[in-house]
């Protein structure tokens, strides 16, 4: 049997024997639907994350309101004698305590959690199924078995539960510890192959099942589409599903938690290290804990050296760098943070090394060295360059003082856009273009504005393109043919002028509609005619331009008109 | 009530008011400035070929699938004999749309043998906006299906059409009508409508329309609606967005700062959201701000405008380039103001 080598030495004392025994016990008593989570704490028994799992809801670091929300939902789910299943969706970034919250509250309320486990697990862990080989082959099937498995689980869980509940109601009374909820927190990629089936399973369960189900969905900013796919709005509405969103933990929360744990663990973790970990974990307590564990094990190995360093107070640059690299979390930087660094670029105040002076005609190109490593910064922005560019473009003018600098900066952006719009070798060009944009913006800003608060705004670009599409589609529908650019710039504005007046006159004269018909020569126009006459005259009016100062008001008018149409 | 522009659109070749020449039928490339009558000519030609049947139009939504399994929907307007497409709707996938569609059309046969014609016609509009890729694809497709289908390409200028494509088509230039032409048409229309059009006003309209007949007719109708007994000195109605753009230009001249730039950007976004062509925005803006510039500046700024209009065609995010032009202008103009101020001192 292959032993996960790194688990033991790093996390200390779990002897191999006890490890196995536990496993055996597990596989003996577990039905295949047993909680996946239950096993994990034993596997990683000594990792800090799990030693210091909170034991009561007062110890949770999660926001109090969220805890109350979850509790409230659970209580409500069991209090109502509703025969429809209740659904709850917990979302949030990784390591913010979604599962822990649920787990602890359930414990306090004496609720069992039944976790669905994806069947593929059994395949990979052959040794677990050795006693039950038929079991194993059963799962070694095609993807469709995955859905069957899920369905079966849901059905069994509900049926089993109903039977039990009837029993308990008769014998033990309402406060019996046999209340159960279902928990789904793994969504294997197969699920996306047949989303319809997944939705159907949920709907079916919603009709039949009688125990509440909780879904935990870990989502970062980049994968928010997952939630939309798995739980689209209409489905959520039909299932009457409530959603509680956990946000990433604030740094102070993480700091407090870490300090508490450091006290408990009786291992001296220097305060600045804890602060560093808390600062770099970006709201992920789990990773912070793991980092701390690792730091501690390491420092206990070479404690002497560390101690020495501390004693001498050698807080040299090198030492700090070493520490930083130790606990800084790898991965994408926070998007907003990166934007700020680019737009509000900081330069060193004095040159450290002697650079050869620039020739006189290039003196205006001289800049102090940047504080940031731009290449690294560019690499660490995890988002698509297209999006980064739009954000940069939308927000840069606020950070500039002089129009000359702005004109240079936007010149770079313009080059970047034409550079990135290539069909061949797109990835290469994208990287170059992003780097050009960032460096261009940093270079051209000669006088960074003071440190006033400037909110980062979402680019209007998306809204504008959406509006364009809507207008185009609307006009296509009304006119009945495609509209070239000349239509929008010439025909439409005049059409509005002409129609506006006509509406009044034609209404007063009340000419019968068919009179127009035979006069028409162009058949395309007949289409227009009928659509206009049949629909309300309002529909046809193009949105008006705000010739006066305030451009903002117009959007309100536009949407007003559009909404009216959707109602039809 | 239909617009006069459409109502008095000539329907046969013989009814055309000007440029009465006609072409025989290889592939055609019809080009000319907007409002010169390209479309009108195409329709008249088709009518001549197939009779009134071409006017039984129907709208269709065609679906195409790209190799990357993206679905594109393109709207076409078709009769039994011809089909009209604006392949630009497909964006960068225009190549696929063109190839697939022409293949479909060329291979389909009429059910009724009596109705079978020698060839069908595909009208492609705004060909100058096609990607190079699509233009090359079009070249092959054209030769392949020459026997069963003819293409009529419409474009504003030939400069953006690749030479091989130009050489495969018979180019027909449809120049903008002269001012006299415009006046003649205006008078004809007003006579038919039974309104009195003072000569002076007709001349002013023709001047204001920039030799764009569509515009001239629209303006005439708008003016008539506004105030009927037409007065020679009456104000000529302009599209609201042009007024708006002119105000924007004045803002650019009056203040040059990052804050002013943001404001102007908001206005440009407003225009873009009304589907005003970005090239048009740059052009009209340039015309407005040039009024305030000295001789040497004029050249500099115009070359700036040309440069960024070119960039506009290369890039994908329109606002970047328009804004770049605006910012460059602001910087240049500010420098100019400072210099002239220093000289005065």
mmCIF file of C-alpha atoms in Angstrom, chain A residues 5-12 293-294 297:
data_model
loop_
_atom_site.group_PDB
_atom_site.id
_atom_site.type_symbol
_atom_site.label_atom_id
_atom_site.label_comp_id
_atom_site.label_asym_id
_atom_site.label_seq_id
_atom_site.Cartn_x
_atom_site.Cartn_y
_atom_site.Cartn_z
ATOM 1 C CA UNK A 5 4.863 9.980 2.692
ATOM 2 C CA UNK A 6 4.595 13.620 3.357
ATOM 3 C CA UNK A 7 1.756 13.393 5.757
ATOM 4 C CA UNK A 8 3.606 11.629 8.508
ATOM 5 C CA UNK A 9 6.887 13.410 8.927
ATOM 6 C CA UNK A 10 5.403 16.819 8.524
ATOM 7 C CA UNK A 11 2.458 16.566 10.740
ATOM 8 C CA UNK A 12 4.112 14.564 13.364
ATOM 9 C CA UNK A 293 1.577 24.692 10.778
ATOM 10 C CA UNK A 294 4.221 24.424 8.197
ATOM 11 C CA UNK A 297 7.286 22.510 11.966
#
